[in-house]
Short mmCIF file of C-alpha atoms and ligand atoms in Angstrom, two decimals:
data_model
loop_
_atom_site.label_atom_id
_atom_site.label_comp_id
_atom_site.label_asym_id
_atom_site.label_seq_id
_atom_site.Cartn_x
_atom_site.Cartn_y
_atom_site.Cartn_z
CA UNK A 1 -95.82 -41.04 49.82
CA UNK A 2 -99.39 -42.21 49.25
CA UNK A 3 -100.47 -45.66 50.42
CA UNK A 4 -103.47 -47.54 51.77
CA UNK A 5 -103.63 -49.37 55.09
CA UNK A 6 -102.68 -52.99 54.38
CA UNK A 7 -100.38 -52.23 51.41
CA UNK A 8 -96.66 -52.84 51.36
CA UNK A 9 -93.44 -51.08 50.50
CA UNK A 10 -90.74 -52.85 48.52
CA UNK A 11 -87.24 -52.22 49.88
CA UNK A 12 -84.16 -52.67 47.71
CA UNK A 13 -80.66 -53.39 48.94
CA UNK A 14 -77.31 -54.25 47.44
CA UNK A 15 -75.64 -56.77 49.72
CA UNK A 16 -72.25 -58.27 48.81
CA UNK A 17 -72.68 -57.01 45.26
CA UNK A 18 -76.10 -58.58 44.67
CA UNK A 19 -79.42 -56.74 44.48
CA UNK A 20 -82.11 -57.97 46.89
CA UNK A 21 -85.70 -56.81 46.81
CA UNK A 22 -88.14 -57.52 49.66
CA UNK A 23 -91.68 -56.33 50.37
CA UNK A 24 -92.63 -55.19 53.89
CA UNK A 25 -96.20 -54.29 54.85
CA UNK A 26 -96.77 -50.89 56.34
CA UNK A 27 -97.41 -51.06 60.06
CA UNK A 28 -98.26 -47.36 60.08
CA UNK A 29 -101.63 -46.09 58.88
CA UNK A 30 -102.00 -43.21 56.42
CA UNK A 31 -103.45 -40.05 57.92
CA UNK A 32 -102.95 -41.40 61.46
CA UNK A 33 -99.24 -42.02 61.95
CA UNK A 34 -96.88 -39.20 61.13
CA UNK A 35 -94.10 -41.64 60.19
CA UNK A 36 -94.00 -44.23 57.46
CA UNK A 37 -93.33 -47.52 59.28
CA UNK A 38 -92.44 -51.05 58.29
CA UNK A 39 -91.67 -53.72 60.87
CA UNK A 40 -89.15 -56.43 60.05
CA UNK A 41 -88.85 -59.68 61.95
CA UNK A 42 -85.65 -61.70 61.61
CA UNK A 43 -86.07 -64.88 59.58
CA UNK A 44 -83.40 -67.42 60.65
CA UNK A 45 -80.77 -67.49 57.89
CA UNK A 46 -82.65 -64.78 55.96
CA UNK A 47 -80.46 -62.35 54.05
CA UNK A 48 -82.42 -59.12 54.07
CA UNK A 49 -84.32 -59.36 57.38
CA UNK A 50 -81.04 -59.91 59.24
CA UNK A 51 -79.25 -57.23 57.24
CA UNK A 52 -81.96 -54.71 58.17
CA UNK A 53 -81.92 -55.69 61.85
CA UNK A 54 -78.12 -55.71 62.08
CA UNK A 55 -76.98 -52.87 59.85
CA UNK A 56 -79.72 -50.35 59.04
CA UNK A 57 -79.56 -47.24 61.17
CA UNK A 58 -81.24 -43.85 61.39
CA UNK A 59 -80.49 -41.58 58.42
CA UNK A 60 -79.56 -44.41 56.06
CA UNK A 61 -81.10 -43.99 52.63
CA UNK A 62 -83.00 -46.99 51.31
CA UNK A 63 -84.22 -47.36 47.76
CA UNK A 64 -87.90 -48.33 47.56
CA UNK A 65 -90.53 -49.09 44.96
CA UNK A 66 -93.90 -47.40 45.13
CA UNK A 67 -96.44 -48.89 47.59
CA UNK A 68 -98.64 -51.64 46.15
CA UNK A 69 -100.93 -54.42 47.32
CA UNK A 70 -104.60 -55.34 47.24
CA UNK A 71 -104.88 -56.51 50.88
CA UNK A 72 -106.91 -53.45 51.82
CA UNK A 73 -110.30 -52.83 53.40
CA UNK A 74 -112.99 -51.93 50.91
CA UNK A 75 -115.59 -49.80 52.58
CA UNK A 76 -119.22 -50.87 52.28
CA UNK A 77 -122.45 -50.01 54.04
CA UNK A 78 -123.32 -53.47 55.31
CA UNK A 79 -120.20 -54.75 57.17
CA UNK A 80 -120.82 -54.75 60.93
CA UNK A 81 -117.70 -56.58 62.12
CA UNK A 82 -114.18 -57.16 60.86
CA UNK A 83 -112.09 -60.02 62.27
CA UNK A 84 -108.34 -59.88 61.79
CA UNK A 85 -106.49 -63.18 62.10
CA UNK A 86 -102.71 -62.98 62.44
CA UNK A 87 -99.64 -64.89 63.58
CA UNK A 88 -96.21 -63.41 64.33
CA UNK A 89 -95.05 -60.75 61.86
CA UNK A 90 -98.37 -61.23 60.02
CA UNK A 91 -99.66 -58.55 62.39
CA UNK A 92 -98.05 -55.72 60.36
CA UNK A 93 -100.72 -55.10 57.69
CA UNK A 94 -103.46 -55.95 60.22
CA UNK A 95 -102.14 -53.36 62.66
CA UNK A 96 -102.23 -50.72 59.93
CA UNK A 97 -105.79 -51.67 58.94
CA UNK A 98 -107.02 -51.80 62.57
CA UNK A 99 -105.82 -48.24 63.17
CA UNK A 100 -107.38 -47.11 59.90
CA UNK A 101 -110.76 -48.77 60.61
CA UNK A 102 -111.01 -47.49 64.17
CA UNK A 103 -110.36 -44.02 62.89
CA UNK A 104 -112.27 -44.00 59.60
CA UNK A 105 -115.19 -46.45 60.07
CA UNK A 106 -116.86 -45.46 63.32
CA UNK A 107 -119.63 -48.10 63.25
CA UNK A 108 -117.55 -51.21 62.61
CA UNK A 109 -116.57 -53.52 65.48
CA UNK A 110 -113.11 -55.05 65.27
CA UNK A 111 -111.75 -58.30 66.66
CA UNK A 112 -108.08 -59.25 66.45
CA UNK A 113 -107.12 -62.89 66.99
CA UNK A 114 -103.35 -62.96 67.26
CA UNK A 115 -101.10 -66.00 67.70
CA UNK A 116 -97.54 -65.87 69.06
CA UNK A 117 -95.08 -68.21 70.71
CA UNK A 118 -95.15 -66.32 74.01
CA UNK A 119 -96.18 -63.01 75.53
CA UNK A 120 -92.63 -61.70 75.11
CA UNK A 121 -92.67 -62.32 71.36
CA UNK A 122 -95.84 -60.30 70.65
CA UNK A 123 -95.12 -57.48 68.21
CA UNK A 124 -97.08 -54.29 69.13
CA UNK A 125 -98.35 -55.75 72.44
CA UNK A 126 -98.07 -52.43 74.23
CA UNK A 127 -99.66 -50.48 71.36
CA UNK A 128 -102.54 -52.98 71.02
CA UNK A 129 -103.30 -52.76 74.73
CA UNK A 130 -103.35 -48.97 74.48
CA UNK A 131 -105.75 -49.06 71.52
CA UNK A 132 -107.94 -51.56 73.42
CA UNK A 133 -108.28 -49.10 76.28
CA UNK A 134 -109.05 -46.25 73.91
CA UNK A 135 -111.82 -48.20 72.08
CA UNK A 136 -113.29 -50.60 74.68
CA UNK A 137 -116.60 -50.95 72.83
CA UNK A 138 -115.19 -51.43 69.33
CA UNK A 139 -111.91 -53.31 69.64
CA UNK A 140 -111.29 -56.74 71.20
CA UNK A 141 -108.04 -58.72 71.15
CA UNK A 142 -107.59 -62.45 71.74
CA UNK A 143 -104.01 -63.65 72.21
CA UNK A 144 -102.98 -67.25 71.55
CA UNK A 145 -99.66 -68.53 72.92
CA UNK A 146 -98.28 -71.67 71.30
CA UNK A 147 -95.33 -72.09 73.68
CA UNK A 148 -96.65 -70.65 76.94
CA UNK A 149 -99.42 -71.81 79.26
CA UNK A 150 -102.12 -69.40 80.41
CA UNK A 151 -105.08 -70.08 82.67
CA UNK A 152 -106.95 -66.81 82.41
CA UNK A 153 -109.24 -67.31 79.42
CA UNK A 154 -111.48 -64.57 80.84
CA UNK A 155 -108.94 -61.95 79.85
CA UNK A 156 -108.70 -63.24 76.26
CA UNK A 157 -105.45 -65.17 76.62
CA UNK A 158 -105.43 -68.70 75.23
CA UNK A 159 -102.91 -71.50 75.18
CA UNK A 160 -102.16 -73.31 71.90
CA UNK A 161 -102.83 -72.40 68.29
CA UNK A 162 -105.82 -70.58 66.83
CA UNK A 163 -108.29 -73.43 66.26
CA UNK A 164 -111.61 -74.16 64.59
CA UNK A 165 -113.58 -74.40 67.85
CA UNK A 166 -112.51 -70.87 68.71
CA UNK A 167 -113.36 -69.62 65.18
CA UNK A 168 -116.82 -71.13 65.32
CA UNK A 169 -117.55 -69.86 68.84
CA UNK A 170 -116.43 -66.36 67.91
CA UNK A 171 -118.61 -66.42 64.80
CA UNK A 172 -121.64 -67.14 66.98
CA UNK A 173 -120.89 -64.23 69.31
CA UNK A 174 -120.29 -61.41 66.83
CA UNK A 175 -122.60 -59.27 64.75
CA UNK A 176 -122.88 -60.21 61.04
CA UNK A 177 -122.08 -59.49 58.18
CA UNK A 178 -118.40 -60.07 58.94
CA UNK A 179 -115.26 -59.59 56.85
CA UNK A 180 -112.14 -61.61 57.62
CA UNK A 181 -108.53 -60.60 56.98
CA UNK A 182 -105.84 -63.25 57.48
CA UNK A 183 -102.07 -62.82 57.51
CA UNK A 184 -99.88 -65.61 58.74
CA UNK A 185 -98.57 -69.07 57.87
CA UNK A 186 -100.48 -71.50 55.64
CA UNK A 187 -101.68 -73.48 58.69
CA UNK A 188 -103.54 -70.44 60.03
CA UNK A 189 -105.12 -69.72 56.68
CA UNK A 190 -106.29 -73.30 56.28
CA UNK A 191 -107.79 -73.36 59.79
CA UNK A 192 -109.74 -70.16 59.16
CA UNK A 193 -110.87 -71.29 55.70
CA UNK A 194 -112.05 -74.72 56.87
CA UNK A 195 -113.83 -73.32 59.92
CA UNK A 196 -115.60 -70.60 57.96
CA UNK A 197 -116.66 -73.07 55.29
CA UNK A 198 -118.16 -75.18 58.02
CA UNK A 199 -120.09 -72.40 59.73
CA UNK A 200 -120.74 -69.99 56.84
CA UNK A 201 -120.69 -72.29 53.81
CA UNK A 202 -118.64 -69.81 51.73
CA UNK A 203 -115.41 -67.78 51.74
CA UNK A 204 -116.51 -64.70 49.88
CA UNK A 205 -115.69 -62.37 52.79
CA UNK A 206 -112.22 -63.80 53.43
CA UNK A 207 -109.13 -61.90 52.31
CA UNK A 208 -105.56 -62.96 52.88
CA UNK A 209 -101.97 -61.84 52.47
CA UNK A 210 -99.09 -64.28 52.02
CA UNK A 211 -95.57 -63.43 53.12
CA UNK A 212 -94.17 -66.61 51.62
CA UNK A 213 -95.02 -68.92 48.75
CA UNK A 214 -95.92 -72.50 49.65
CA UNK A 215 -94.72 -75.10 47.14
CA UNK A 216 -96.24 -78.57 47.00
CA UNK A 217 -93.60 -81.18 45.97
CA UNK A 218 -96.35 -83.05 44.03
CA UNK A 219 -96.51 -80.15 41.55
CA UNK A 220 -92.85 -80.70 40.62
CA UNK A 221 -93.17 -84.38 39.65
CA UNK A 222 -92.90 -83.73 35.90
CA UNK A 223 -90.44 -80.83 36.15
CA UNK A 224 -86.73 -81.34 35.43
CA UNK A 225 -83.60 -79.24 34.92
CA UNK A 226 -84.10 -77.34 31.66
CA UNK A 227 -82.04 -74.90 29.66
CA UNK A 228 -84.13 -71.90 28.58
CA UNK A 229 -83.62 -68.72 26.60
CA UNK A 230 -84.42 -65.56 28.56
CA UNK A 231 -84.62 -62.23 26.82
CA UNK A 232 -84.16 -59.33 29.27
CA UNK A 233 -83.75 -55.73 28.12
CA UNK A 234 -83.04 -56.93 24.61
CA UNK A 235 -80.22 -59.28 25.68
CA UNK A 236 -80.67 -63.01 25.22
CA UNK A 237 -79.39 -65.23 28.06
CA UNK A 238 -79.15 -69.02 27.93
CA UNK A 239 -79.67 -70.29 31.49
CA UNK A 240 -80.29 -73.62 33.17
CA UNK A 241 -83.28 -73.72 35.48
CA UNK A 242 -82.57 -76.33 38.13
CA UNK A 243 -85.53 -78.40 39.27
CA UNK A 244 -87.35 -76.63 42.12
CA UNK A 245 -86.08 -73.13 41.29
CA UNK A 246 -88.34 -70.64 39.55
CA UNK A 247 -87.08 -68.76 36.49
CA UNK A 248 -86.82 -65.60 38.62
CA UNK A 249 -84.81 -67.33 41.38
CA UNK A 250 -82.37 -68.86 38.89
CA UNK A 251 -81.93 -65.62 36.95
CA UNK A 252 -81.21 -63.68 40.17
CA UNK A 253 -78.69 -66.34 41.24
CA UNK A 254 -76.89 -65.74 37.94
CA UNK A 255 -76.81 -61.97 38.43
CA UNK A 256 -79.55 -61.18 35.90
CA UNK A 257 -81.41 -58.43 37.75
CA UNK A 258 -84.98 -59.06 36.67
CA UNK A 259 -87.66 -56.83 38.20
CA UNK A 260 -89.58 -58.36 41.12
CA UNK A 261 -91.23 -57.62 44.44
CA UNK A 262 -93.55 -60.05 46.26
CA UNK A 263 -92.20 -63.40 44.97
CA UNK A 264 -95.61 -64.87 45.83
CA UNK A 265 -97.38 -64.36 42.49
CA UNK A 266 -99.43 -61.37 43.57
CA UNK A 267 -97.86 -58.18 42.31
CA UNK A 268 -97.07 -58.81 38.58
CA UNK A 269 -93.72 -56.97 38.74
CA UNK A 270 -92.03 -60.10 37.33
CA UNK A 271 -94.51 -60.63 34.50
CA UNK A 272 -92.91 -62.10 31.38
CA UNK A 273 -94.12 -63.33 27.99
CA UNK A 274 -93.68 -66.90 26.77
CA UNK A 275 -92.51 -66.89 23.15
CA UNK A 276 -92.10 -70.66 22.74
CA UNK A 277 -92.27 -73.91 24.73
CA UNK A 278 -94.36 -74.74 27.78
CA UNK A 279 -94.22 -73.47 31.37
CA UNK A 280 -96.30 -73.93 34.52
CA UNK A 281 -96.99 -71.50 37.36
CA UNK A 282 -96.83 -73.15 40.79
CA UNK A 283 -97.83 -71.82 44.20
CA UNK A 284 -100.32 -69.15 43.14
CA UNK A 285 -102.74 -68.68 46.02
CA UNK A 286 -105.09 -66.28 44.28
CA UNK A 287 -106.43 -66.95 40.77
CA UNK A 288 -104.91 -64.54 38.23
CA UNK A 289 -107.60 -63.98 35.61
CA UNK A 290 -105.85 -60.80 34.44
CA UNK A 291 -103.01 -62.68 32.69
CA UNK A 292 -103.28 -63.41 28.98
CA UNK A 293 -102.47 -66.85 27.59
CA UNK A 294 -98.77 -66.07 27.06
CA UNK A 295 -98.20 -64.03 30.22
CA UNK A 296 -96.42 -65.70 33.14
CA UNK A 297 -95.24 -64.54 36.55
CA UNK A 298 -91.60 -65.59 36.51
CA UNK A 299 -91.39 -65.85 40.32
CA UNK A 300 -93.77 -68.83 40.09
CA UNK A 301 -92.85 -70.17 36.61
CA UNK A 302 -91.12 -73.46 35.85
CA UNK A 303 -90.19 -74.73 32.35
CA UNK A 304 -91.80 -77.99 31.23
CA UNK A 305 -90.11 -78.37 27.83
CA UNK A 306 -86.57 -77.88 26.46
CA UNK A 307 -87.52 -75.09 24.04
CA UNK A 308 -88.73 -72.42 26.46
CA UNK A 309 -88.07 -68.88 25.31
CA UNK A 310 -89.28 -66.05 27.58
CA UNK A 311 -88.99 -62.31 27.36
CA UNK A 312 -89.43 -59.72 30.10
C1 FAD B 1 -96.58 -58.88 50.62
C2 FAD B 1 -95.53 -59.20 51.65
C3 FAD B 1 -95.45 -58.44 52.80
C4 FAD B 1 -94.49 -58.75 53.78
N1 FAD B 1 -94.44 -58.02 54.92
C5 FAD B 1 -93.57 -58.33 55.90
C6 FAD B 1 -93.54 -57.59 57.13
O1 FAD B 1 -94.31 -56.66 57.32
N2 FAD B 1 -92.63 -57.94 58.06
C7 FAD B 1 -91.76 -58.97 57.88
O2 FAD B 1 -90.94 -59.23 58.77
N3 FAD B 1 -91.76 -59.71 56.72
C8 FAD B 1 -92.64 -59.39 55.73
N4 FAD B 1 -92.63 -60.09 54.55
C9 FAD B 1 -91.59 -61.11 54.32
C10 FAD B 1 -90.33 -60.41 53.74
O3 FAD B 1 -90.60 -59.83 52.49
C11 FAD B 1 -89.16 -61.38 53.53
O4 FAD B 1 -89.60 -62.49 52.80
C12 FAD B 1 -88.58 -61.86 54.86
O5 FAD B 1 -88.09 -60.74 55.60
C13 FAD B 1 -87.43 -62.86 54.62
O6 FAD B 1 -86.47 -62.25 53.81
P1 FAD B 1 -84.93 -62.63 53.97
O7 FAD B 1 -84.19 -61.99 52.86
O8 FAD B 1 -84.49 -62.33 55.36
O9 FAD B 1 -84.97 -64.21 53.81
P2 FAD B 1 -84.51 -65.04 52.52
O10 FAD B 1 -83.03 -64.96 52.44
O11 FAD B 1 -85.32 -64.62 51.35
O12 FAD B 1 -85.02 -66.49 52.93
C14 FAD B 1 -84.32 -67.34 53.81
C15 FAD B 1 -85.15 -68.56 54.13
O13 FAD B 1 -86.29 -68.21 54.91
C16 FAD B 1 -87.51 -68.63 54.30
N5 FAD B 1 -88.46 -67.50 54.46
C17 FAD B 1 -88.60 -66.45 53.64
N6 FAD B 1 -89.55 -65.62 54.12
C18 FAD B 1 -90.00 -66.16 55.27
C19 FAD B 1 -90.97 -65.77 56.23
N7 FAD B 1 -91.68 -64.62 56.09
N8 FAD B 1 -91.15 -66.58 57.30
C20 FAD B 1 -90.45 -67.72 57.44
N9 FAD B 1 -89.52 -68.14 56.57
C21 FAD B 1 -89.30 -67.38 55.48
C22 FAD B 1 -87.18 -68.85 52.83
O14 FAD B 1 -87.99 -69.89 52.29
C23 FAD B 1 -85.71 -69.26 52.90
O15 FAD B 1 -85.61 -70.64 53.13
C24 FAD B 1 -93.59 -59.81 53.57
C25 FAD B 1 -93.67 -60.57 52.39
C26 FAD B 1 -94.62 -60.28 51.45
C27 FAD B 1 -94.70 -61.11 50.18
S1 FES B 2 -92.63 -60.84 42.05
FE1 FES B 2 -94.71 -60.37 42.48
S2 FES B 2 -95.78 -61.64 41.07
FE2 FES B 2 -93.72 -62.22 40.83
#
C-alpha cells in the first residue's frame, strides 16, 4: 500500500448492523517501518475507538479505503527547521513525519513540542526517546504536562499547556526558515497561530490536521429542522435534518450509507451537488476553492430553506 508520511487510512466497520467509517493517521513511515501502523486512542463514549481497542485482534480483516490526506511535508531547498506541535493522539501523523524527515531530509533540524496530561499518558514516549538519542544534533523534544508538576525545565519537561511565551522563545532560538505542523485540539492550534502571527506576522508556513470538527453555535442561529430530498444512487429519500446535525450525520442515522471519511470537510469523499434550495457549510477550517458553486461537502452542510434537493 502506497502512502505518504502524515496521510491517513480510513477504516470501515459494521457494528450492530450499522456501517462506521473513521480515519486514522499512519504512525508508521513509508520506507522506514516494515509494518503499516495506525494508533487509536479511546475517545470516551466513542463507538469505533472503543470497538477497536476492545475487540480488534491480530489476524482480523479490516476493510479500508485508500490512503489520503494533504498533511504532508513538501520538500524544498530553503527550510532549515521543522517544528511539530502536538497534543495527545495528535502525535500520530507527526510521529510518521518525524521519522520520514530524519531519514529523508538530512539537513533539516526537527523540534517536537508535545503536550500530554502526564508522563504516563505519552504515546510513543519510549520510541521518541530512542530517536532523540539516535539524532542528538537534529531532533529535540519538549514535553508539556497539563496534569503533572515538573521542576526540571533543563531536560525539556514543562508543566502546564503549550503557551505563547514558549512559542516565541523557541522561535528566537531556532534557525529560520521554519515550517510548522500542528495536530491537536483547537486550543493548541489557536495558541500557535496567535503566537506566530505576533512574532512572524504571517501563517504561510503553518500546516494543520484536524481530528474533529469544531462547530460554533453562532453559525446555527438561522438554521432550523428542515425536510430535504436526498438523491443517493438514483434513489430519492425524503429526510428531516434536525437542527445541529449535518446532512451526512442525519442520513447515516437513518441507515442511508453515504460515502464519507474525514467528517471534517477536508477529504471530499462526501461531496454532493445542490439541485435546488439553499445550504451552508459550517466548520470548514481550510478554504475549499476547488468546489464549484453547487458542490457541497455533506459532512459540513446544513439546509437553510425548505426546498433543498441534493444528489450524491
Ligand atoms: C484526518 C483524521 C485523522 C485521525 N487520526 C487519528 C489517529 O491517528 N488516532 C486517533 O486516535 N484518532 C484519530 N482521528 C479521530 C478518529 O477518526 C475518530 O474520530 C475517533 O477515534 C473517535 O471515533 P469514535 O467512533 O470512537 O467516536 P464517535 O462515536 O464518533 O464520537 C463520540 C463523541 O466523541 C467526540 N469525538 C470524536 N472524535 C474525537 C476526538 N478525536 N477527540 C475527542 N472527542 C472526539 C464526538 O464529538 C462525539 O461526541 C483522526 C481523525 C481525522 C479526521
Ligand atoms: S467526509 Fe471528508 S469532506 Fe466530508
